[in-house]
Each structure stands twice: as C-alpha cells, then as structure tokens.
Amino acid sequence: MRKKIGECLIQAGLITEEDLRHALAEHKRTGERVGVVLVRMNLATEKQIAKALAFQLGFPYVNLVENPPDPAAVVLIPKEVSIKRVCVAVGLEKNLLTVAMSDPLLFSLVQDLEFQTGYRVKQVVATRGEIIDAIQTGLSR
C-alpha cells in the first residue's frame, strides 16, 4: 500500500506530525486536498507537494522552469483544455506525448488527451504554477 502524502512529507522532514494533524482537520472541514491545505497554511511549498506526490505515485517530477516544454508539443493540447485541466504537453517522442500535470490521478484526462491528440500519454508531475506559466509562455510564442 502506498504512503499518504502527509506521511511522505513527515518522512522527508518537511512537516511535523502536529502540522499534519492541523492540515487533516482543515482538510476534513473544507474538503480540499491535504496538499492544497498544507500550501495554504504555509506548511509546505507547492514544489514540495508536487515532489512528494510524484514520489508517492511513482511518476517523474519535472521542474518546468529548468526544463521548459517543447513549443511543438505545447500546441498539441488546446489552450482551453490545458488551462481547465491544468496540464501542458512538454515533449513528443515518436508516438509518446509527455504531459505535465499537477494531479496525475486524473485518468479520464489521460484518456481524453490520448483520444484528442492520437498519441500515447506519459504523465509527469509539475507544480500548478509552473504548468500555468508554461501554458501562457508556450502558447504566446
């Protein structure tokens, strides 16, 4: 069984058990995801959450500032879809489209993208902020 995101962050020494208890109480109250709550409460950064999520789920983490998306790949997903679903195509190799997303558990998104683009989709994790910046930058070229 995989570890929960809070456990991953505690193990990495990024938050305390007390921090997690506070975040879980807020999560229960608001229904927001624990990672979102931790960022909102300034207990973790968006990047720390993204890296922990990638580790937890076994997906690669990509820093889109250091590794900007290939402009030829970005345009393969319509801007409206990228913005609404918080994802951006970052690379294309043969019939494999690499897509950065902040929530790689959106399997319906993967299926939709494979259908819309005609490519197999490989998921990677990036922060929501970096994805949105990459969409704006990549589609304004």
Coordinates of C-alpha atoms in Angstrom, one line a residue:
M1 CA 0.0 0.0 0.0
R2 CA 1.4 3.4 -0.9
K3 CA 2.1 6.1 1.7
K4 CA -0.2 9.1 2.1
I5 CA 1.2 12.4 1.0
G6 CA 1.4 13.7 4.6
E7 CA 3.4 10.6 5.7
C8 CA 5.9 11.2 2.8
L9 CA 6.3 14.9 3.9
I10 CA 6.9 13.8 7.5
Q11 CA 9.4 11.2 6.5
A12 CA 11.2 13.8 4.4
G13 CA 11.4 16.1 7.4
L14 CA 9.3 18.8 5.7
I15 CA 6.4 18.9 8.2
T16 CA 5.7 17.6 11.7
E17 CA 3.0 15.2 12.8
E18 CA 1.3 18.2 14.5
D19 CA 1.4 20.1 11.2
L20 CA -0.2 17.1 9.6
R21 CA -2.9 16.9 12.3
H22 CA -3.8 20.5 11.7
A23 CA -3.9 20.1 8.0
L24 CA -6.0 16.9 8.2
A25 CA -8.5 18.8 10.4
E26 CA -8.7 21.6 7.9
H27 CA -9.0 19.0 5.0
K28 CA -11.9 17.4 6.8
R29 CA -13.6 20.8 7.3
T30 CA -13.1 22.1 3.8
G31 CA -12.9 19.0 1.6
E32 CA -9.7 20.4 0.0
R33 CA -6.9 18.0 -0.8
V34 CA -4.3 17.7 2.0
G35 CA -1.5 19.1 -0.3
V36 CA -3.6 22.2 -1.1
V37 CA -4.3 22.7 2.6
L38 CA -0.6 22.4 3.5
V39 CA 0.4 25.0 0.9
R40 CA -2.4 27.4 2.0
M41 CA -1.4 27.0 5.7
N42 CA 2.3 27.8 4.6
L43 CA 3.4 24.4 6.0
A44 CA 4.8 23.3 2.6
T45 CA 5.6 24.8 -0.8
E46 CA 3.8 23.8 -4.0
K47 CA 7.1 22.3 -5.2
Q48 CA 7.5 20.2 -2.1
I49 CA 3.9 18.9 -2.5
A50 CA 4.5 18.1 -6.2
K51 CA 7.7 16.3 -5.5
A52 CA 6.1 14.3 -2.7
L53 CA 3.1 13.5 -4.9
A54 CA 5.4 12.3 -7.7
F55 CA 7.3 10.1 -5.2
Q56 CA 4.1 8.8 -3.7
L57 CA 2.6 7.8 -7.0
G58 CA 5.8 6.7 -8.8
F59 CA 5.7 9.4 -11.5
P60 CA 8.7 11.6 -12.6
Y61 CA 8.8 15.1 -11.2
V62 CA 9.7 17.9 -13.8
N63 CA 10.7 21.4 -13.0
L64 CA 9.2 23.4 -15.9
V65 CA 11.4 26.4 -15.2
E66 CA 14.6 24.4 -15.6
N67 CA 13.2 22.2 -18.3
P68 CA 10.8 24.3 -20.4
P69 CA 8.3 22.5 -22.6
D70 CA 8.9 21.9 -26.3
P71 CA 6.8 24.5 -28.1
A72 CA 5.9 21.9 -30.8
A73 CA 4.4 19.7 -28.0
V74 CA 2.6 22.5 -26.2
V75 CA 0.3 23.3 -29.1
L76 CA -0.9 19.7 -29.3
I77 CA -3.3 20.3 -26.4
P78 CA -5.8 23.1 -26.9
K79 CA -5.2 26.1 -24.6
E80 CA -8.7 25.8 -23.1
V81 CA -8.1 22.2 -22.2
S82 CA -4.7 22.9 -20.8
I83 CA -6.0 25.7 -18.6
K84 CA -9.2 24.0 -17.5
R85 CA -7.4 20.7 -16.7
V86 CA -4.1 22.2 -15.5
C87 CA -1.8 20.2 -17.8
V88 CA 0.7 21.0 -20.5
A89 CA 2.4 18.9 -23.1
V90 CA 6.2 19.1 -22.6
G91 CA 7.6 16.8 -25.1
L92 CA 6.9 14.5 -28.0
E93 CA 8.9 11.5 -29.0
K94 CA 7.6 9.2 -31.8
N95 CA 4.1 8.4 -30.7
L96 CA 4.6 9.3 -27.0
L97 CA 3.4 12.7 -25.7
T98 CA 4.8 13.7 -22.3
V99 CA 2.3 15.7 -20.3
A100 CA 3.0 17.6 -17.1
M101 CA 0.0 17.7 -14.7
S102 CA -0.5 18.8 -11.1
D103 CA -2.8 15.8 -10.5
P104 CA -1.6 12.6 -12.3
L105 CA -4.5 10.6 -10.9
L106 CA -6.9 12.2 -13.4
F107 CA -7.0 9.1 -15.5
S108 CA -10.0 10.4 -17.5
L109 CA -7.7 13.3 -18.6
V110 CA -5.1 10.9 -19.8
Q111 CA -7.7 9.0 -21.8
D112 CA -9.2 12.3 -23.2
L113 CA -5.8 13.5 -24.3
E114 CA -4.9 10.2 -25.9
F115 CA -8.1 10.4 -27.9
Q116 CA -7.8 14.1 -28.8
T117 CA -4.1 14.0 -29.8
G118 CA -3.8 10.5 -31.2
Y119 CA -0.6 10.0 -29.1
R120 CA 0.0 7.7 -26.1
V121 CA 0.4 9.9 -23.0
K122 CA 3.2 9.7 -20.4
Q123 CA 2.4 11.6 -17.2
V124 CA 4.9 13.6 -15.2
V125 CA 4.2 15.8 -12.2
A126 CA 4.9 19.6 -12.0
T127 CA 3.5 22.4 -9.9
R128 CA 0.3 24.1 -10.8
G129 CA 2.0 27.4 -11.0
E130 CA 4.7 26.2 -13.4
I131 CA 2.2 24.5 -15.6
I132 CA 0.1 27.6 -15.9
D133 CA 3.2 29.7 -16.6
A134 CA 4.3 27.2 -19.3
I135 CA 0.9 27.3 -20.9
Q136 CA 0.9 31.1 -21.1
T137 CA 4.6 31.2 -22.4
G138 CA 4.3 28.3 -24.8
L139 CA 1.1 29.4 -26.4
S140 CA 2.1 33.0 -26.8
R141 CA 5.1 32.2 -29.0

